[in-house]
Amino acid sequence: TGMYQMASGFHLHRSQRKSGKGSGNIDYYDSYQVPSELVTVPELFKNAGYYTSNKTKTDYNFIRDDLYDSKNDWSGRAEGQPFFAQFQLNGGKNRRNVKGVDRNKMEIPPYYVDDEVIREDWERYLGSWVETDREIGEILDRLKREGELENTYVFVWTDHGVSHIRGKQFLYDEGSRVPLLVRFPEKAKAGSVRNDLVTHIDIPVSSLDLAGIAIPNYLHGESIFADDYQEQDIIFFGRDRCDETVDISRGLRKGNYKYIRNFLPAVSHMQPSQYKDSKKMVSHSRKLFDAGKLNEIQARPFLPSRPIEELYDLEADPYELNNLAGSSESESILIAFREQLRSWMIDHNDLGLIPEPRLEQLGIQSGAKYYILQQPDYANLVHDSIAMIEAGERKDQQALAEGLHSEFPTIRYWASRAIGEQGIAELKSDVEELIDDSSASVRIAAAESLIQLGDMEVGARSLEAEVYRPHLIAGMYAHRA
């Protein structure tokens, strides 16, 4: 879409299908539709006369089947027709033992235990680079054979970092800092290296600009090769639900500093995940943690909770080990970043703070999730949600009590969560009133809070009831609770 995922409403991985694997929530299926006014990047190229293709995988979180002319390559185009072709390579899935990788010379990050299991996994990951290099070479060779290499801009990047405990799906550099290589026609700019900050959403805007196609005003990225481009001094990123793991984290990078805000700090970094837990290096590390064989740094991902805020000086601490969020010396930086992130989330209509069962309902009511925060009634919902979350963090009982009676289910949800997580027994009776709330999200948060406040019987019985309701996502939330 060329937009931040949490602004378009496609920030939750994955969405759903009408039938087969991934189906089961049909009442809310239409909430995953792309609004007609958001013309996707492949469609913008198609509208400009380009032949579009995407080979192998379209792992999108929205419903649209007509983005491409071909699910293979550009071979079906008309003679002389320009083309916009995407190739989804296997990357780290090519974990083969390729000659040339010496496991004895590899540098294992200090936040992982250094043993043969980890070294074998790291070796296979590094070996996958060789296969990726070969695949890219085949594409470049074909362009050259067909006489198109010097007419074509070639972008190469990855969608995430290595699929390890602190990598893929997370905001540490192992998961969020990825390579971007661009080959210009006639090797213009060849060999040049840039160290400025760019993000994935800069790639669509840059591609459209290089092709001379008008850029819609709703795209968020920058044209990083434009003559008047000004280097970005700050970039933003985030993580939400991945598969069945409910989570909300946001981050920013400015200069050498990285700031991460965990909106669900009571959830473990390595909360149960069918995808992650199936990996040998994860199950191996978890066994070592359970046996008390990991040091303090290596054990952090398996602890039951996380810091609310994380701040790292990447120049002094490239492995992001020393959280500066609690130091008096970094207080001014922390405050500035906190406010910048808040402003960014409000300005970009960040939908991530709306619990997903409620988000689906609002998406149906509004015509698409993208439209929700454009409604006058919800114009202040991001601001008010953050305010309620912060009220919980400082145990502001008056604000939380008011939040429990808010007309907005999202506010009631965050107030309910906070009371249980903070153990505020004085508000237990108020939470009990929400056990029959009209919103599934609120009922689940209230049930979880009651359990945390010691009422296992009522809370567990309520959660069990939610599991068997027909709303698939609400049932998943109840399972996670």
mmCIF file with all atom_site columns, N, CA, C and O in Angstrom, residues 403-440:
data_model
loop_
_atom_site.group_PDB
_atom_site.id
_atom_site.type_symbol
_atom_site.label_atom_id
_atom_site.label_alt_id
_atom_site.label_comp_id
_atom_site.label_asym_id
_atom_site.label_entity_id
_atom_site.label_seq_id
_atom_site.pdbx_PDB_ins_code
_atom_site.Cartn_x
_atom_site.Cartn_y
_atom_site.Cartn_z
_atom_site.occupancy
_atom_site.B_iso_or_equiv
_atom_site.pdbx_formal_charge
_atom_site.auth_seq_id
_atom_site.auth_comp_id
_atom_site.auth_asym_id
_atom_site.auth_atom_id
_atom_site.pdbx_PDB_model_num
ATOM 1   N N  . GLY A 1 403 ? -12.235 5.357   33.375 1.00 0.00 ? 403 GLY A N  1
ATOM 2   C CA . GLY A 1 403 ? -12.049 4.608   32.141 1.00 0.00 ? 403 GLY A CA 1
ATOM 3   C C  . GLY A 1 403 ? -12.956 3.388   32.050 1.00 0.00 ? 403 GLY A C  1
ATOM 4   O O  . GLY A 1 403 ? -13.418 3.020   30.958 1.00 0.00 ? 403 GLY A O  1
ATOM 5   N N  . LEU A 1 404 ? -13.208 2.744   33.178 1.00 0.00 ? 404 LEU A N  1
ATOM 6   C CA . LEU A 1 404 ? -14.077 1.566   33.184 1.00 0.00 ? 404 LEU A CA 1
ATOM 7   C C  . LEU A 1 404 ? -15.504 1.907   32.744 1.00 0.00 ? 404 LEU A C  1
ATOM 8   O O  . LEU A 1 404 ? -16.247 1.017   32.298 1.00 0.00 ? 404 LEU A O  1
ATOM 9   N N  . HIS A 1 405 ? -15.882 3.174   32.873 1.00 0.00 ? 405 HIS A N  1
ATOM 10  C CA . HIS A 1 405 ? -17.241 3.591   32.513 1.00 0.00 ? 405 HIS A CA 1
ATOM 11  C C  . HIS A 1 405 ? -17.261 4.422   31.226 1.00 0.00 ? 405 HIS A C  1
ATOM 12  O O  . HIS A 1 405 ? -18.269 5.066   30.914 1.00 0.00 ? 405 HIS A O  1
ATOM 13  N N  . SER A 1 406 ? -16.169 4.402   30.492 1.00 0.00 ? 406 SER A N  1
ATOM 14  C CA . SER A 1 406 ? -16.109 5.145   29.229 1.00 0.00 ? 406 SER A CA 1
ATOM 15  C C  . SER A 1 406 ? -17.131 4.593   28.233 1.00 0.00 ? 406 SER A C  1
ATOM 16  O O  . SER A 1 406 ? -17.464 3.406   28.240 1.00 0.00 ? 406 SER A O  1
ATOM 17  N N  . GLU A 1 407 ? -17.616 5.442   27.354 1.00 0.00 ? 407 GLU A N  1
ATOM 18  C CA . GLU A 1 407 ? -18.526 4.986   26.296 1.00 0.00 ? 407 GLU A CA 1
ATOM 19  C C  . GLU A 1 407 ? -17.783 4.183   25.228 1.00 0.00 ? 407 GLU A C  1
ATOM 20  O O  . GLU A 1 407 ? -18.415 3.486   24.426 1.00 0.00 ? 407 GLU A O  1
ATOM 21  N N  . PHE A 1 408 ? -16.445 4.237   25.237 1.00 0.00 ? 408 PHE A N  1
ATOM 22  C CA . PHE A 1 408 ? -15.654 3.558   24.214 1.00 0.00 ? 408 PHE A CA 1
ATOM 23  C C  . PHE A 1 408 ? -15.108 2.238   24.745 1.00 0.00 ? 408 PHE A C  1
ATOM 24  O O  . PHE A 1 408 ? -14.352 2.215   25.731 1.00 0.00 ? 408 PHE A O  1
ATOM 25  N N  . PRO A 1 409 ? -15.459 1.106   24.115 1.00 0.00 ? 409 PRO A N  1
ATOM 26  C CA . PRO A 1 409 ? -14.948 -0.188  24.564 1.00 0.00 ? 409 PRO A CA 1
ATOM 27  C C  . PRO A 1 409 ? -13.429 -0.258  24.632 1.00 0.00 ? 409 PRO A C  1
ATOM 28  O O  . PRO A 1 409 ? -12.881 -0.928  25.516 1.00 0.00 ? 409 PRO A O  1
ATOM 29  N N  . THR A 1 410 ? -12.744 0.425   23.714 1.00 0.00 ? 410 THR A N  1
ATOM 30  C CA . THR A 1 410 ? -11.280 0.395   23.722 1.00 0.00 ? 410 THR A CA 1
ATOM 31  C C  . THR A 1 410 ? -10.729 0.972   25.017 1.00 0.00 ? 410 THR A C  1
ATOM 32  O O  . THR A 1 410 ? -9.769  0.431   25.597 1.00 0.00 ? 410 THR A O  1
ATOM 33  N N  . ILE A 1 411 ? -11.318 2.042   25.502 1.00 0.00 ? 411 ILE A N  1
ATOM 34  C CA . ILE A 1 411 ? -10.870 2.647   26.762 1.00 0.00 ? 411 ILE A CA 1
ATOM 35  C C  . ILE A 1 411 ? -11.198 1.723   27.930 1.00 0.00 ? 411 ILE A C  1
ATOM 36  O O  . ILE A 1 411 ? -10.378 1.538   28.852 1.00 0.00 ? 411 ILE A O  1
ATOM 37  N N  . ARG A 1 412 ? -12.381 1.133   27.914 1.00 0.00 ? 412 ARG A N  1
ATOM 38  C CA . ARG A 1 412 ? -12.745 0.185   28.981 1.00 0.00 ? 412 ARG A CA 1
ATOM 39  C C  . ARG A 1 412 ? -11.793 -1.012  28.983 1.00 0.00 ? 412 ARG A C  1
ATOM 40  O O  . ARG A 1 412 ? -11.428 -1.534  30.046 1.00 0.00 ? 412 ARG A O  1
ATOM 41  N N  . TYR A 1 413 ? -11.380 -1.431  27.801 1.00 0.00 ? 413 TYR A N  1
ATOM 42  C CA . TYR A 1 413 ? -10.446 -2.557  27.671 1.00 0.00 ? 413 TYR A CA 1
ATOM 43  C C  . TYR A 1 413 ? -9.120  -2.244  28.357 1.00 0.00 ? 413 TYR A C  1
ATOM 44  O O  . TYR A 1 413 ? -8.614  -3.030  29.169 1.00 0.00 ? 413 TYR A O  1
ATOM 45  N N  . TRP A 1 414 ? -8.548  -1.074  28.055 1.00 0.00 ? 414 TRP A N  1
ATOM 46  C CA . TRP A 1 414 ? -7.237  -0.727  28.613 1.00 0.00 ? 414 TRP A CA 1
ATOM 47  C C  . TRP A 1 414 ? -7.326  -0.467  30.126 1.00 0.00 ? 414 TRP A C  1
ATOM 48  O O  . TRP A 1 414 ? -6.403  -0.821  30.878 1.00 0.00 ? 414 TRP A O  1
ATOM 49  N N  . ALA A 1 415 ? -8.438  0.099   30.579 1.00 0.00 ? 415 ALA A N  1
ATOM 50  C CA . ALA A 1 415 ? -8.608  0.307   32.017 1.00 0.00 ? 415 ALA A CA 1
ATOM 51  C C  . ALA A 1 415 ? -8.713  -1.033  32.747 1.00 0.00 ? 415 ALA A C  1
ATOM 52  O O  . ALA A 1 415 ? -8.090  -1.232  33.801 1.00 0.00 ? 415 ALA A O  1
ATOM 53  N N  . SER A 1 416 ? -9.456  -1.961  32.178 1.00 0.00 ? 416 SER A N  1
ATOM 54  C CA . SER A 1 416 ? -9.603  -3.282  32.791 1.00 0.00 ? 416 SER A CA 1
ATOM 55  C C  . SER A 1 416 ? -8.274  -4.009  32.866 1.00 0.00 ? 416 SER A C  1
ATOM 56  O O  . SER A 1 416 ? -7.931  -4.612  33.897 1.00 0.00 ? 416 SER A O  1
ATOM 57  N N  . ARG A 1 417 ? -7.522  -3.985  31.785 1.00 0.00 ? 417 ARG A N  1
ATOM 58  C CA . ARG A 1 417 ? -6.213  -4.649  31.761 1.00 0.00 ? 417 ARG A CA 1
ATOM 59  C C  . ARG A 1 417 ? -5.317  -4.097  32.863 1.00 0.00 ? 417 ARG A C  1
ATOM 60  O O  . ARG A 1 417 ? -4.662  -4.845  33.590 1.00 0.00 ? 417 ARG A O  1
ATOM 61  N N  . ALA A 1 418 ? -5.261  -2.774  32.961 1.00 0.00 ? 418 ALA A N  1
ATOM 62  C CA . ALA A 1 418 ? -4.342  -2.127  33.899 1.00 0.00 ? 418 ALA A CA 1
ATOM 63  C C  . ALA A 1 418 ? -4.648  -2.502  35.344 1.00 0.00 ? 418 ALA A C  1
ATOM 64  O O  . ALA A 1 418 ? -3.731  -2.730  36.148 1.00 0.00 ? 418 ALA A O  1
ATOM 65  N N  . ILE A 1 419 ? -5.923  -2.587  35.689 1.00 0.00 ? 419 ILE A N  1
ATOM 66  C CA . ILE A 1 419 ? -6.295  -2.862  37.074 1.00 0.00 ? 419 ILE A CA 1
ATOM 67  C C  . ILE A 1 419 ? -5.815  -4.242  37.498 1.00 0.00 ? 419 ILE A C  1
ATOM 68  O O  . ILE A 1 419 ? -5.305  -4.430  38.614 1.00 0.00 ? 419 ILE A O  1
ATOM 69  N N  . GLY A 1 420 ? -5.939  -5.231  36.624 1.00 0.00 ? 420 GLY A N  1
ATOM 70  C CA . GLY A 1 420 ? -5.448  -6.561  36.945 1.00 0.00 ? 420 GLY A CA 1
ATOM 71  C C  . GLY A 1 420 ? -3.941  -6.635  36.981 1.00 0.00 ? 420 GLY A C  1
ATOM 72  O O  . GLY A 1 420 ? -3.351  -7.212  37.908 1.00 0.00 ? 420 GLY A O  1
ATOM 73  N N  . GLU A 1 421 ? -3.298  -6.046  35.976 1.00 0.00 ? 421 GLU A N  1
ATOM 74  C CA . GLU A 1 421 ? -1.834  -6.098  35.898 1.00 0.00 ? 421 GLU A CA 1
ATOM 75  C C  . GLU A 1 421 ? -1.181  -5.372  37.069 1.00 0.00 ? 421 GLU A C  1
ATOM 76  O O  . GLU A 1 421 ? -0.121  -5.775  37.554 1.00 0.00 ? 421 GLU A O  1
ATOM 77  N N  . GLN A 1 422 ? -1.801  -4.299  37.528 1.00 0.00 ? 422 GLN A N  1
ATOM 78  C CA . GLN A 1 422 ? -1.246  -3.518  38.632 1.00 0.00 ? 422 GLN A CA 1
ATOM 79  C C  . GLN A 1 422 ? -1.745  -3.993  39.997 1.00 0.00 ? 422 GLN A C  1
ATOM 80  O O  . GLN A 1 422 ? -1.306  -3.484  41.030 1.00 0.00 ? 422 GLN A O  1
ATOM 81  N N  . GLY A 1 423 ? -2.677  -4.965  40.002 1.00 0.00 ? 423 GLY A N  1
ATOM 82  C CA . GLY A 1 423 ? -3.165  -5.506  41.267 1.00 0.00 ? 423 GLY A CA 1
ATOM 83  C C  . GLY A 1 423 ? -3.932  -4.510  42.103 1.00 0.00 ? 423 GLY A C  1
ATOM 84  O O  . GLY A 1 423 ? -3.792  -4.484  43.339 1.00 0.00 ? 423 GLY A O  1
ATOM 85  N N  . ILE A 1 424 ? -4.765  -3.687  41.475 1.00 0.00 ? 424 ILE A N  1
ATOM 86  C CA . ILE A 1 424 ? -5.505  -2.653  42.194 1.00 0.00 ? 424 ILE A CA 1
ATOM 87  C C  . ILE A 1 424 ? -6.816  -3.253  42.704 1.00 0.00 ? 424 ILE A C  1
ATOM 88  O O  . ILE A 1 424 ? -7.871  -3.187  42.052 1.00 0.00 ? 424 ILE A O  1
ATOM 89  N N  . ALA A 1 425 ? -6.756  -3.854  43.860 1.00 0.00 ? 425 ALA A N  1
ATOM 90  C CA . ALA A 1 425 ? -7.908  -4.578  44.415 1.00 0.00 ? 425 ALA A CA 1
ATOM 91  C C  . ALA A 1 425 ? -9.075  -3.651  44.721 1.00 0.00 ? 425 ALA A C  1
ATOM 92  O O  . ALA A 1 425 ? -10.237 -4.097  44.746 1.00 0.00 ? 425 ALA A O  1
ATOM 93  N N  . GLU A 1 426 ? -8.793  -2.379  44.975 1.00 0.00 ? 426 GLU A N  1
ATOM 94  C CA . GLU A 1 426 ? -9.858  -1.435  45.318 1.00 0.00 ? 426 GLU A CA 1
ATOM 95  C C  . GLU A 1 426 ? -10.886 -1.286  44.196 1.00 0.00 ? 426 GLU A C  1
ATOM 96  O O  . GLU A 1 426 ? -12.028 -0.872  44.443 1.00 0.00 ? 426 GLU A O  1
ATOM 97  N N  . LEU A 1 427 ? -10.502 -1.604  42.968 1.00 0.00 ? 427 LEU A N  1
ATOM 98  C CA . LEU A 1 427 ? -11.404 -1.437  41.827 1.00 0.00 ? 427 LEU A CA 1
ATOM 99  C C  . LEU A 1 427 ? -11.951 -2.772  41.322 1.00 0.00 ? 427 LEU A C  1
ATOM 100 O O  . LEU A 1 427 ? -12.536 -2.841  40.242 1.00 0.00 ? 427 LEU A O  1
ATOM 101 N N  . LYS A 1 428 ? -11.781 -3.827  42.100 1.00 0.00 ? 428 LYS A N  1
ATOM 102 C CA . LYS A 1 428 ? -12.226 -5.146  41.665 1.00 0.00 ? 428 LYS A CA 1
ATOM 103 C C  . LYS A 1 428 ? -13.731 -5.181  41.395 1.00 0.00 ? 428 LYS A C  1
ATOM 104 O O  . LYS A 1 428 ? -14.187 -5.748  40.387 1.00 0.00 ? 428 LYS A O  1
ATOM 105 N N  . SER A 1 429 ? -14.534 -4.586  42.264 1.00 0.00 ? 429 SER A N  1
ATOM 106 C CA . SER A 1 429 ? -15.989 -4.608  42.074 1.00 0.00 ? 429 SER A CA 1
ATOM 107 C C  . SER A 1 429 ? -16.387 -3.873  40.800 1.00 0.00 ? 429 SER A C  1
ATOM 108 O O  . SER A 1 429 ? -17.354 -4.258  40.126 1.00 0.00 ? 429 SER A O  1
ATOM 109 N N  . ASP A 1 430 ? -15.671 -2.821  40.456 1.00 0.00 ? 430 ASP A N  1
ATOM 110 C CA . ASP A 1 430 ? -15.944 -2.089  39.219 1.00 0.00 ? 430 ASP A CA 1
ATOM 111 C C  . ASP A 1 430 ? -15.656 -2.965  38.009 1.00 0.00 ? 430 ASP A C  1
ATOM 112 O O  . ASP A 1 430 ? -16.384 -2.938  37.012 1.00 0.00 ? 430 ASP A O  1
ATOM 113 N N  . VAL A 1 431 ? -14.563 -3.738  38.089 1.00 0.00 ? 431 VAL A N  1
ATOM 114 C CA . VAL A 1 431 ? -14.211 -4.642  36.991 1.00 0.00 ? 431 VAL A CA 1
ATOM 115 C C  . VAL A 1 431 ? -15.262 -5.737  36.847 1.00 0.00 ? 431 VAL A C  1
ATOM 116 O O  . VAL A 1 431 ? -15.631 -6.137  35.731 1.00 0.00 ? 431 VAL A O  1
ATOM 117 N N  . GLU A 1 432 ? -15.785 -6.229  37.958 1.00 0.00 ? 432 GLU A N  1
ATOM 118 C CA . GLU A 1 432 ? -16.798 -7.289  37.920 1.00 0.00 ? 432 GLU A CA 1
ATOM 119 C C  . GLU A 1 432 ? -18.020 -6.876  37.104 1.00 0.00 ? 432 GLU A C  1
ATOM 120 O O  . GLU A 1 432 ? -18.661 -7.718  36.460 1.00 0.00 ? 432 GLU A O  1
ATOM 121 N N  . GLU A 1 433 ? -18.315 -5.591  37.127 1.00 0.00 ? 433 GLU A N  1
ATOM 122 C CA . GLU A 1 433 ? -19.471 -5.099  36.372 1.00 0.00 ? 433 GLU A CA 1
ATOM 123 C C  . GLU A 1 433 ? -19.290 -5.277  34.864 1.00 0.00 ? 433 GLU A C  1
ATOM 124 O O  . GLU A 1 433 ? -20.273 -5.277  34.112 1.00 0.00 ? 433 GLU A O  1
ATOM 125 N N  . LEU A 1 434 ? -18.032 -5.412  34.416 1.00 0.00 ? 434 LEU A N  1
ATOM 126 C CA . LEU A 1 434 ? -17.755 -5.511  32.975 1.00 0.00 ? 434 LEU A CA 1
ATOM 127 C C  . LEU A 1 434 ? -17.691 -6.943  32.486 1.00 0.00 ? 434 LEU A C  1
ATOM 128 O O  . LEU A 1 434 ? -17.408 -7.180  31.314 1.00 0.00 ? 434 LEU A O  1
ATOM 129 N N  . ILE A 1 435 ? -17.944 -7.903  33.342 1.00 0.00 ? 435 ILE A N  1
ATOM 130 C CA . ILE A 1 435 ? -17.847 -9.295  32.947 1.00 0.00 ? 435 ILE A CA 1
ATOM 131 C C  . ILE A 1 435 ? -18.933 -9.655  31.929 1.00 0.00 ? 435 ILE A C  1
ATOM 132 O O  . ILE A 1 435 ? -18.818 -10.634 31.185 1.00 0.00 ? 435 ILE A O  1
ATOM 133 N N  . ASP A 1 436 ? -20.002 -8.837  31.882 1.00 0.00 ? 436 ASP A N  1
ATOM 134 C CA . ASP A 1 436 ? -21.083 -9.023  30.907 1.00 0.00 ? 436 ASP A CA 1
ATOM 135 C C  . ASP A 1 436 ? -21.157 -7.854  29.928 1.00 0.00 ? 436 ASP A C  1
ATOM 136 O O  . ASP A 1 436 ? -22.224 -7.550  29.382 1.00 0.00 ? 436 ASP A O  1
ATOM 137 N N  . ASP A 1 437 ? -20.038 -7.185  29.707 1.00 0.00 ? 437 ASP A N  1
ATOM 138 C CA . ASP A 1 437 ? -19.983 -6.017  28.818 1.00 0.00 ? 437 ASP A CA 1
ATOM 139 C C  . ASP A 1 437 ? -20.440 -6.397  27.406 1.00 0.00 ? 437 ASP A C  1
ATOM 140 O O  . ASP A 1 437 ? -20.350 -7.554  26.994 1.00 0.00 ? 437 ASP A O  1
ATOM 141 N N  . SER A 1 438 ? -20.907 -5.422  26.675 1.00 0.00 ? 438 SER A N  1
ATOM 142 C CA . SER A 1 438 ? -21.354 -5.665  25.297 1.00 0.00 ? 438 SER A CA 1
ATOM 143 C C  . SER A 1 438 ? -20.202 -5.988  24.365 1.00 0.00 ? 438 SER A C  1
ATOM 144 O O  . SER A 1 438 ? -20.402 -6.567  23.289 1.00 0.00 ? 438 SER A O  1
ATOM 145 N N  . SER A 1 439 ? -18.975 -5.631  24.731 1.00 0.00 ? 439 SER A N  1
ATOM 146 C CA . SER A 1 439 ? -17.798 -5.858  23.892 1.00 0.00 ? 439 SER A CA 1
ATOM 147 C C  . SER A 1 439 ? -17.026 -7.084  24.368 1.00 0.00 ? 439 SER A C  1
ATOM 148 O O  . SER A 1 439 ? -16.674 -7.190  25.551 1.00 0.00 ? 439 SER A O  1
ATOM 149 N N  . ALA A 1 440 ? -16.733 -8.009  23.452 1.00 0.00 ? 440 ALA A N  1
ATOM 150 C CA . ALA A 1 440 ? -15.959 -9.205  23.796 1.00 0.00 ? 440 ALA A CA 1
ATOM 151 C C  . ALA A 1 440 ? -14.584 -8.833  24.322 1.00 0.00 ? 440 ALA A C  1
ATOM 152 O O  . ALA A 1 440 ? -14.080 -9.462  25.261 1.00 0.00 ? 440 ALA A O  1
#
